[in-house]
Amino acid sequence: MGLGLIHRQRKAEILKKKMESQLSLIEQSFNTCYSLYVREALEELPDNFTITDPYIPGHPIVFASRGFLKMSGYSIEEVIGKNGRIFQGPGTCRRSVMAIREAIREERTIQINLLNYRKDGKPFWMLFHMFPVFSKDDGRVIHFVGVQVPISRKPRLSGGGFRRKGVTFCEDVPEMHDFLLGSCRKEVCSDSLLELSRALVLDSVLHSDSKESEVIEPCEASDLEKRRATTATNSIFSVLTHYSESTGRSVCRKRYRIPQAGLLCSSLNISLGRIEKSFVLTNPYLSNMPIVYASDAFLKMTGYARDDVLGRNCRFLSGVDTDTSTLYQIRESIQSEQACTVHILNYRKDKSSFWNLLHTSPVRNASGKIAYFVEVHTEEGCKSQERHRLSPEMRQLSVVSAVKVVVRSSSLVSSPSRS
């Protein structure tokens, strides 16, 4: 068996395990917040909408309505677990996408006209209305709901035509519709040099910025379409509220309580979820310095569920044979706000032990104040670790650097802890 085939098989196994892990998280996303009948109730709604979970790495779709699947042409298997980016295309306005990302970061409602693409590549305008769903217990965002209402009106014309970069193009030019209303760039066939020259000038105006995607003049949603979006959001939230109350974990559309100290905002969770290594974040400003974030790789290595870990001090990994002097060394480095690396005997949830190369480091925000401590965990002697070319110490430092970048970027606009 060739090395290439072995490598592909290992890659396929890793991908399969990752998909199974994500599907398990998606199941938990609904089961921990709502009763088991919530999916059936949501499927009865006629509206086009998706529900996403910002606390799962990649901020994936965890529910897609029948109406949405029919509108987009995708199957449920092609949508669940995917990020909403799969519906974007060359004509999707980057500014609109950034506005949605900003709303997610700020955990607020947004309504915006957006050009998306069906599975067959055909573009369509829609009114995108997204709102956060908050937990009444702790005030954190549980899900984001995105309602999509197709816009039936034609693009708004300025002065009898489409306008781009100060140039107005008449509506009766057929080539213009090929460029502006097509999802892909079309070739221009010409019988004369004059027509070819005209087409090239047109193309240069439309694509003068090579970094800018093809943009279609925005469509405006009608008042009726806006009312449809409002009606849909009310219906969806009514279902979510009803089926959350039966579990004792009620949800709300507005944050009535300040999030518990130490809870990370959804945007920071999303960014940290892209770091696919074993680590946790702890908050030094809270009593007993609890864990406020745990990566999927850490949960997999230790066998614990996320709810078992969050809010606890990392000492819960210690056991009868853990060296107390090593624990003291870690505590001393935290008090002195210094990084340290130790070899420590830890225990998984099933009580099996493993040697852990543990690196602890302070993480500062944009103002230079310590916001968190990151702990990077590496199981010594693990075969999956031995395949890496970099040393364990170098891999740990790369994780620390990535976490620091994420926290500093987040704190430029909002302060994570008591900064």
CSV table of C-alpha atoms in Angstrom, one decimal:
chain,number,residue,atom,x,y,z
A,1,MET,CA,0.0,0.0,0.0
A,2,GLY,CA,1.5,3.3,-1.1
A,3,LEU,CA,2.2,6.2,1.3
A,4,GLY,CA,-0.1,8.4,-0.7
A,5,LEU,CA,-3.1,6.0,-0.3
A,6,ILE,CA,-2.3,5.7,3.5
A,7,HIS,CA,-2.3,9.5,3.8
A,8,ARG,CA,-5.6,9.8,2.0
A,9,GLN,CA,-7.2,7.1,4.1
A,10,ARG,CA,-6.0,8.8,7.3
A,11,LYS,CA,-7.3,12.1,6.0
A,12,ALA,CA,-10.7,10.6,5.2
A,13,GLU,CA,-10.9,9.0,8.7
A,14,ILE,CA,-10.1,12.4,10.4
A,15,LEU,CA,-12.7,14.1,8.2
A,16,LYS,CA,-15.3,11.5,9.1
A,17,LYS,CA,-14.6,11.8,12.8
A,18,LYS,CA,-14.8,15.6,12.6
A,19,MET,CA,-18.2,15.4,10.8
A,20,GLU,CA,-19.5,12.9,13.4
A,21,SER,CA,-18.4,15.2,16.2
A,22,GLN,CA,-20.0,18.2,14.6
A,23,LEU,CA,-23.3,16.4,14.0
A,24,SER,CA,-23.3,15.4,17.7
A,25,LEU,CA,-22.8,19.1,18.6
A,26,ILE,CA,-25.7,20.1,16.3
A,27,GLU,CA,-28.0,17.6,18.0
A,28,GLN,CA,-26.9,19.0,21.4
A,29,SER,CA,-27.5,22.5,20.1
A,30,PHE,CA,-31.2,21.9,20.0
A,31,ASN,CA,-31.7,19.2,22.6
A,32,THR,CA,-30.2,21.3,25.4
A,33,CYS,CA,-32.3,24.3,24.6
A,34,TYR,CA,-35.7,23.0,23.4
A,35,SER,CA,-37.8,19.9,23.7
A,36,LEU,CA,-37.6,17.1,21.2
A,37,TYR,CA,-40.7,18.3,19.3
A,38,VAL,CA,-39.3,21.7,18.3
A,39,ARG,CA,-38.0,20.4,15.0
A,40,GLU,CA,-41.4,19.1,14.0
A,41,ALA,CA,-43.0,22.3,14.9
A,42,LEU,CA,-40.5,24.4,13.0
A,43,GLU,CA,-40.9,22.2,9.9
A,44,GLU,CA,-44.6,23.0,9.9
A,45,LEU,CA,-43.9,26.7,9.3
A,46,PRO,CA,-44.1,27.8,5.7
A,47,ASP,CA,-41.3,30.4,6.0
A,48,ASN,CA,-37.8,30.3,4.5
A,49,PHE,CA,-35.3,30.4,7.3
A,50,THR,CA,-32.2,28.8,8.9
A,51,ILE,CA,-31.0,28.6,12.5
A,52,THR,CA,-27.2,28.8,13.3
A,53,ASP,CA,-25.2,28.1,16.5
A,54,PRO,CA,-22.3,30.6,17.1
A,55,TYR,CA,-20.9,28.3,19.8
A,56,ILE,CA,-20.2,25.5,17.4
A,57,PRO,CA,-16.9,25.9,15.4
A,58,GLY,CA,-17.6,27.4,12.0
A,59,HIS,CA,-21.0,28.9,13.1
A,60,PRO,CA,-22.9,26.2,11.2
A,61,ILE,CA,-26.5,25.9,10.2
A,62,VAL,CA,-28.3,23.6,12.7
A,63,PHE,CA,-31.8,23.8,11.2
A,64,ALA,CA,-33.1,24.7,7.7
A,65,SER,CA,-36.8,25.0,7.0
A,66,ARG,CA,-38.5,23.1,4.1
A,67,GLY,CA,-39.3,26.4,2.5
A,68,PHE,CA,-35.7,27.4,2.5
A,69,LEU,CA,-34.5,24.1,1.0
A,70,LYS,CA,-37.1,24.4,-1.7
A,71,MET,CA,-36.1,28.0,-2.5
A,72,SER,CA,-32.3,27.3,-2.5
A,73,GLY,CA,-32.5,23.9,-4.2
A,74,TYR,CA,-30.3,22.2,-1.6
A,75,SER,CA,-31.0,19.1,0.3
A,76,ILE,CA,-31.0,19.0,4.1
A,77,GLU,CA,-27.7,17.0,4.1
A,78,GLU,CA,-26.0,19.6,2.0
A,79,VAL,CA,-27.0,22.4,4.3
A,80,ILE,CA,-26.8,21.2,7.9
A,81,GLY,CA,-23.4,21.8,9.4
A,82,LYS,CA,-22.4,24.3,6.7
A,83,ASN,CA,-21.8,28.0,7.1
A,84,GLY,CA,-24.1,30.4,5.3
A,85,ARG,CA,-21.3,31.4,3.0
A,86,ILE,CA,-22.2,28.5,0.7
A,87,PHE,CA,-25.1,30.6,-0.7
A,88,GLN,CA,-22.9,33.5,-1.7
A,89,GLY,CA,-21.5,34.0,-5.1
A,90,PRO,CA,-19.6,36.5,-7.4
A,91,GLY,CA,-22.4,39.0,-7.3
A,92,THR,CA,-22.9,39.0,-3.5
A,93,CYS,CA,-22.1,42.4,-2.1
A,94,ARG,CA,-19.0,42.2,0.2
A,95,ARG,CA,-20.3,45.2,2.2
A,96,SER,CA,-23.5,43.4,2.9
A,97,VAL,CA,-21.7,40.4,4.1
A,98,MET,CA,-19.5,42.5,6.4
A,99,ALA,CA,-22.6,44.2,7.8
A,100,ILE,CA,-24.0,40.8,8.7
A,101,ARG,CA,-20.8,39.8,10.3
A,102,GLU,CA,-20.8,43.0,12.3
A,103,ALA,CA,-24.3,42.3,13.5
A,104,ILE,CA,-23.3,38.9,14.6
A,105,ARG,CA,-20.3,40.3,16.5
A,106,GLU,CA,-22.5,42.9,18.2
A,107,GLU,CA,-25.3,40.3,18.8
A,108,ARG,CA,-28.0,42.4,17.3
A,109,THR,CA,-30.8,42.2,14.7
A,110,ILE,CA,-30.2,43.2,11.1
A,111,GLN,CA,-32.4,43.5,8.0
A,112,ILE,CA,-30.6,43.8,4.6
A,113,ASN,CA,-31.2,43.2,0.9
A,114,LEU,CA,-28.8,40.4,-0.2
A,115,LEU,CA,-28.0,38.7,-3.5
A,116,ASN,CA,-27.6,34.9,-2.9
A,117,TYR,CA,-27.3,31.9,-5.2
A,118,ARG,CA,-29.3,28.8,-5.6
A,119,LYS,CA,-27.6,25.4,-6.0
A,120,ASP,CA,-28.0,25.6,-9.8
A,121,GLY,CA,-26.0,28.9,-9.7
A,122,LYS,CA,-29.0,31.1,-10.4
A,123,PRO,CA,-28.8,34.4,-8.4
A,124,PHE,CA,-31.8,35.8,-6.6
A,125,TRP,CA,-32.5,38.8,-4.4
A,126,MET,CA,-33.9,38.4,-1.0
A,127,LEU,CA,-34.6,40.4,2.1
A,128,PHE,CA,-32.4,38.9,4.8
A,129,HIS,CA,-33.7,39.4,8.4
A,130,MET,CA,-31.5,38.0,11.1
A,131,PHE,CA,-32.1,38.1,14.9
A,132,PRO,CA,-30.3,36.6,17.9
A,133,VAL,CA,-32.1,34.3,20.4
A,134,PHE,CA,-31.0,35.0,24.0
A,135,SER,CA,-31.1,32.7,27.0
A,136,LYS,CA,-33.2,34.2,29.8
A,137,ASP,CA,-31.0,32.4,32.4
A,138,ASP,CA,-27.6,33.9,31.6
A,139,GLY,CA,-28.2,36.4,28.8
A,140,ARG,CA,-26.0,34.8,26.2
A,141,VAL,CA,-26.8,34.2,22.6
A,142,ILE,CA,-28.0,30.7,22.0
A,143,HIS,CA,-28.8,30.9,18.2
A,144,PHE,CA,-29.2,33.2,15.3
A,145,VAL,CA,-32.3,32.9,13.1
A,146,GLY,CA,-32.0,34.1,9.5
A,147,VAL,CA,-35.3,34.7,7.6
A,148,GLN,CA,-35.1,34.9,3.8
A,149,VAL,CA,-37.9,36.6,1.9
A,150,PRO,CA,-37.4,36.5,-1.9
A,151,ILE,CA,-37.7,40.0,-3.5
A,152,SER,CA,-40.0,40.0,-6.5
A,153,ARG,CA,-39.4,43.6,-7.6
A,154,LYS,CA,-36.9,44.5,-10.3
A,155,PRO,CA,-33.7,46.3,-9.4
A,156,ARG,CA,-34.2,50.0,-8.8
A,157,LEU,CA,-33.1,52.1,-11.8
A,158,SER,CA,-31.4,55.5,-11.5
A,159,GLY,CA,-32.2,57.9,-14.3
A,160,GLY,CA,-33.6,55.1,-16.5
A,161,GLY,CA,-30.8,52.6,-16.1
A,162,PHE,CA,-28.3,50.9,-13.9
A,163,ARG,CA,-25.7,53.1,-12.3
A,164,ARG,CA,-22.2,52.1,-11.4
A,165,LYS,CA,-19.3,54.4,-10.5
A,166,GLY,CA,-21.0,57.4,-11.9
A,167,VAL,CA,-21.9,55.9,-15.3
A,168,THR,CA,-25.6,55.2,-16.2
A,169,PHE,CA,-26.4,52.4,-18.5
A,170,CYS,CA,-29.7,52.3,-20.4
A,171,GLU,CA,-32.2,49.6,-19.6
A,172,ASP,CA,-32.8,48.7,-23.3
A,173,VAL,CA,-29.2,47.5,-23.9
A,174,PRO,CA,-29.4,43.7,-23.9
A,175,GLU,CA,-25.7,43.3,-23.2
A,176,MET,CA,-26.2,45.1,-19.9
A,177,HIS,CA,-28.6,42.5,-18.6
A,178,ASP,CA,-26.1,39.8,-19.5
A,179,PHE,CA,-23.5,41.5,-17.4
A,180,LEU,CA,-25.7,42.7,-14.5
A,181,LEU,CA,-28.3,40.0,-14.1
A,182,GLY,CA,-26.2,36.9,-14.9
A,183,SER,CA,-24.6,35.0,-12.1
A,184,CYS,CA,-21.4,34.4,-14.1
A,185,ARG,CA,-19.5,36.5,-16.5
A,186,LYS,CA,-20.5,35.8,-20.1
A,187,GLU,CA,-18.4,35.9,-23.2
A,188,VAL,CA,-19.1,38.7,-25.6
A,189,CYS,CA,-19.2,37.7,-29.2
A,190,SER,CA,-18.9,40.5,-31.8
A,191,ASP,CA,-19.0,40.8,-35.6
A,192,SER,CA,-17.1,44.0,-35.7
A,193,LEU,CA,-14.2,45.7,-33.9
A,194,LEU,CA,-16.5,48.5,-32.9
A,195,GLU,CA,-18.9,46.2,-31.0
A,196,LEU,CA,-16.0,44.4,-29.5
A,197,SER,CA,-14.4,47.6,-28.4
A,198,ARG,CA,-17.6,48.8,-26.9
A,199,ALA,CA,-18.0,45.6,-24.9
A,200,LEU,CA,-14.4,45.8,-23.6
A,201,VAL,CA,-15.1,49.4,-22.4
A,202,LEU,CA,-18.2,48.2,-20.7
A,203,ASP,CA,-16.4,45.4,-19.0
A,204,SER,CA,-13.6,47.7,-17.8
A,205,VAL,CA,-16.2,50.0,-16.2
A,206,LEU,CA,-18.0,47.1,-14.5
A,207,HIS,CA,-14.8,45.4,-13.3
A,208,SER,CA,-12.5,48.4,-12.8
A,209,ASP,CA,-11.5,47.1,-9.4
A,210,SER,CA,-10.1,43.6,-9.9
A,211,LYS,CA,-10.6,42.8,-6.2
A,212,GLU,CA,-14.2,43.8,-6.2
A,213,SER,CA,-16.8,41.1,-7.1
A,214,GLU,CA,-19.4,41.8,-9.7
A,215,VAL,CA,-22.2,43.8,-8.1
A,216,ILE,CA,-25.8,44.1,-9.2
A,217,GLU,CA,-27.7,47.3,-8.5
A,218,PRO,CA,-29.5,46.5,-5.2
A,219,CYS,CA,-33.1,45.6,-5.2
A,220,GLU,CA,-35.3,47.2,-2.6
A,221,ALA,CA,-37.8,45.0,-0.7
A,222,SER,CA,-41.4,46.2,-0.7
A,223,ASP,CA,-43.4,47.0,2.4
A,224,LEU,CA,-45.3,43.7,1.9
A,225,GLU,CA,-42.0,41.7,1.9
A,226,LYS,CA,-40.8,43.5,5.0
A,227,ARG,CA,-44.1,42.6,6.7
A,228,ARG,CA,-43.7,39.0,5.6
A,229,ALA,CA,-40.2,39.0,7.3
A,230,THR,CA,-41.7,40.4,10.5
A,231,THR,CA,-44.5,37.8,10.5
A,232,ALA,CA,-42.1,35.0,9.9
A,233,THR,CA,-39.7,36.1,12.7
A,234,ASN,CA,-42.7,36.3,15.1
A,235,SER,CA,-43.9,32.8,14.2
A,236,ILE,CA,-40.4,31.3,14.5
A,237,PHE,CA,-39.7,32.9,17.8
A,238,SER,CA,-43.1,31.9,19.2
A,239,VAL,CA,-42.3,28.2,18.5
A,240,LEU,CA,-38.8,28.5,20.0
A,241,THR,CA,-40.2,30.2,23.1
A,242,HIS,CA,-42.9,27.6,23.6
A,243,TYR,CA,-40.6,24.6,23.3
A,244,SER,CA,-37.9,26.2,25.4
A,245,GLU,CA,-40.2,26.8,28.3
A,246,SER,CA,-41.1,23.1,28.5
A,247,THR,CA,-37.4,22.4,29.3
A,248,GLY,CA,-37.1,25.2,31.9
A,249,ARG,CA,-34.6,27.1,29.8
A,250,SER,CA,-36.6,29.9,28.4
A,251,VAL,CA,-35.3,32.1,25.5
A,252,CYS,CA,-36.0,35.7,24.7
A,253,ARG,CA,-35.5,38.1,21.8
A,254,LYS,CA,-33.9,40.8,23.9
A,255,ARG,CA,-31.2,40.5,26.5
A,256,TYR,CA,-33.0,41.2,29.8
A,257,ARG,CA,-30.0,40.1,31.9
A,258,ILE,CA,-26.4,41.0,31.6
A,259,PRO,CA,-24.4,37.9,30.6
A,260,GLN,CA,-22.8,36.1,33.5
A,261,ALA,CA,-19.3,37.2,34.2
A,262,GLY,CA,-16.8,35.2,32.1
A,263,LEU,CA,-19.2,34.2,29.3
A,264,LEU,CA,-17.6,35.0,26.0
A,265,CYS,CA,-19.5,36.8,23.3
A,266,SER,CA,-20.6,34.7,20.3
A,267,SER,CA,-18.1,36.4,17.9
A,268,LEU,CA,-15.2,35.5,20.1
A,269,ASN,CA,-16.4,31.9,20.4
A,270,ILE,CA,-16.7,31.7,16.6
A,271,SER,CA,-13.1,33.0,16.1
A,272,LEU,CA,-11.7,30.7,18.8
A,273,GLY,CA,-13.5,27.8,17.2
A,274,ARG,CA,-11.3,28.2,14.1
A,275,ILE,CA,-8.2,27.2,16.2
A,276,GLU,CA,-8.4,23.4,15.9
A,277,LYS,CA,-6.0,22.6,18.8
A,278,SER,CA,-6.5,21.4,22.4
A,279,PHE,CA,-6.7,24.5,24.7
A,280,VAL,CA,-8.9,26.3,27.2
A,281,LEU,CA,-9.3,29.9,28.3
A,282,THR,CA,-9.6,30.8,32.0
A,283,ASN,CA,-10.8,34.1,33.5
A,284,PRO,CA,-8.4,35.3,36.2
A,285,TYR,CA,-10.9,37.9,37.5
A,286,LEU,CA,-13.5,35.4,38.6
A,287,SER,CA,-13.4,33.3,41.8
A,288,ASN,CA,-11.4,30.1,41.4
A,289,MET,CA,-10.3,31.1,37.9
A,290,PRO,CA,-12.9,29.1,35.9
A,291,ILE,CA,-12.7,27.8,32.3
A,292,VAL,CA,-14.7,30.1,30.0
A,293,TYR,CA,-13.8,28.4,26.7
A,294,ALA,CA,-12.8,24.9,25.9
A,295,SER,CA,-11.9,23.7,22.4
A,296,ASP,CA,-13.3,20.6,20.7
A,297,ALA,CA,-9.9,19.1,20.6
A,298,PHE,CA,-9.6,19.5,24.4
A,299,LEU,CA,-13.0,17.9,25.0
A,300,LYS,CA,-12.0,15.0,22.7
A,301,MET,CA,-8.7,14.4,24.5
A,302,THR,CA,-10.2,14.5,28.0
A,303,GLY,CA,-13.6,12.8,27.3
A,304,TYR,CA,-15.6,15.6,28.9
A,305,ALA,CA,-18.6,17.4,27.5
A,306,ARG,CA,-18.5,21.2,27.3
A,307,ASP,CA,-21.1,21.6,30.1
A,308,ASP,CA,-18.8,19.4,32.3
A,309,VAL,CA,-15.9,21.8,31.8
A,310,LEU,CA,-17.1,25.4,31.6
A,311,GLY,CA,-17.1,27.1,35.0
A,312,ARG,CA,-14.6,24.7,36.6
A,313,ASN,CA,-11.0,25.2,37.5
A,314,CYS,CA,-8.5,23.2,35.5
A,315,ARG,CA,-7.5,21.3,38.7
A,316,PHE,CA,-10.4,18.9,38.0
A,317,LEU,CA,-8.0,17.1,35.6
A,318,SER,CA,-5.7,16.3,38.5
A,319,GLY,CA,-5.9,13.0,40.4
A,320,VAL,CA,-4.3,10.9,43.2
A,321,ASP,CA,-0.9,10.7,41.5
A,322,THR,CA,-0.7,14.2,40.2
A,323,ASP,CA,2.4,16.0,41.6
A,324,THR,CA,1.3,18.8,43.9
A,325,SER,CA,4.6,20.6,43.3
A,326,THR,CA,3.7,20.9,39.6
A,327,LEU,CA,0.4,22.4,40.5
A,328,TYR,CA,2.2,24.9,42.8
A,329,GLN,CA,4.5,25.8,39.9
A,330,ILE,CA,1.5,26.6,37.6
A,331,ARG,CA,-0.1,28.7,40.3
A,332,GLU,CA,3.1,30.6,40.9
A,333,SER,CA,3.5,31.4,37.2
A,334,ILE,CA,-0.1,32.7,37.0
A,335,GLN,CA,0.3,34.9,40.1
A,336,SER,CA,3.5,36.4,38.5
A,337,GLU,CA,1.7,36.7,35.2
A,338,GLN,CA,4.4,34.6,33.4
A,339,ALA,CA,4.2,31.8,30.9
A,340,CYS,CA,5.3,28.3,32.0
A,341,THR,CA,5.5,24.8,30.6
A,342,VAL,CA,5.2,21.7,32.7
A,343,HIS,CA,4.8,17.9,32.4
A,344,ILE,CA,1.8,16.9,34.5
A,345,LEU,CA,-0.1,13.6,35.1
A,346,ASN,CA,-3.8,14.3,34.3
A,347,TYR,CA,-6.9,12.2,34.2
A,348,ARG,CA,-9.7,11.8,31.7
A,349,LYS,CA,-13.4,11.6,32.5
A,350,ASP,CA,-13.1,7.7,32.4
A,351,LYS,CA,-10.4,7.9,35.1
A,352,SER,CA,-7.6,6.9,32.7
A,353,SER,CA,-4.4,8.8,33.1
A,354,PHE,CA,-2.1,10.5,30.6
A,355,TRP,CA,1.0,12.6,30.6
A,356,ASN,CA,0.2,16.2,29.6
A,357,LEU,CA,2.7,18.7,28.3
A,358,LEU,CA,0.9,21.8,29.6
A,359,HIS,CA,1.7,25.3,28.5
A,360,THR,CA,0.1,28.2,30.4
A,361,SER,CA,0.4,31.8,29.2
A,362,PRO,CA,-1.4,35.2,29.9
A,363,VAL,CA,-3.4,36.7,27.1
A,364,ARG,CA,-3.6,40.5,26.9
A,365,ASN,CA,-6.2,42.6,25.3
A,366,ALA,CA,-5.6,45.6,22.9
A,367,SER,CA,-5.0,47.9,25.9
A,368,GLY,CA,-2.3,45.6,27.3
A,369,LYS,CA,-4.2,44.3,30.2
A,370,ILE,CA,-4.5,40.6,30.9
A,371,ALA,CA,-7.9,39.4,29.8
A,372,TYR,CA,-7.5,35.6,30.1
A,373,PHE,CA,-5.0,32.8,30.6
A,374,VAL,CA,-4.7,30.2,27.9
A,375,GLU,CA,-3.7,26.6,28.7
A,376,VAL,CA,-2.6,24.5,25.8
A,377,HIS,CA,-2.8,20.7,26.4
A,378,THR,CA,-0.7,18.2,24.5
A,379,GLU,CA,-0.9,14.5,25.3
A,380,GLU,CA,2.7,13.1,25.3
A,381,GLY,CA,3.3,9.9,23.4
A,382,CYS,CA,0.1,10.3,21.3
A,383,LYS,CA,0.6,8.9,17.8
A,384,SER,CA,-1.4,11.8,16.2
A,385,GLN,CA,1.0,14.3,17.7
A,386,GLU,CA,4.1,12.4,16.5
A,387,ARG,CA,3.1,12.9,12.8
A,388,HIS,CA,3.7,16.7,13.2
A,389,ARG,CA,7.0,18.1,12.0
A,390,LEU,CA,7.1,20.9,14.5
A,391,SER,CA,8.1,20.1,18.1
A,392,PRO,CA,5.3,20.1,20.7
A,393,GLU,CA,6.6,23.3,22.2
A,394,MET,CA,6.5,25.1,18.9
A,395,ARG,CA,3.0,23.9,18.2
A,396,GLN,CA,1.9,25.2,21.6
A,397,LEU,CA,3.4,28.6,21.0
A,398,SER,CA,1.6,28.8,17.7
A,399,VAL,CA,-1.7,28.1,19.4
A,400,VAL,CA,-0.9,30.8,22.0
A,401,SER,CA,-0.1,33.3,19.3
A,402,ALA,CA,-3.4,32.5,17.4
A,403,VAL,CA,-5.4,33.0,20.6
A,404,LYS,CA,-3.7,36.3,21.4
A,405,VAL,CA,-4.5,37.6,17.9
A,406,VAL,CA,-8.2,36.6,18.3
A,407,VAL,CA,-8.6,38.2,21.8
A,408,ARG,CA,-6.8,41.4,20.9
A,409,SER,CA,-8.9,41.8,17.7
A,410,SER,CA,-12.1,41.2,19.7
A,411,SER,CA,-11.1,43.7,22.4
A,412,LEU,CA,-10.5,46.5,19.9
A,413,VAL,CA,-14.2,47.0,19.7
A,414,SER,CA,-15.5,45.2,22.8
A,415,SER,CA,-14.0,44.3,26.1
A,416,PRO,CA,-14.0,40.7,27.0
A,417,SER,CA,-13.7,40.4,30.8
A,418,ARG,CA,-12.9,43.4,32.9
A,419,SER,CA,-10.8,45.3,30.6
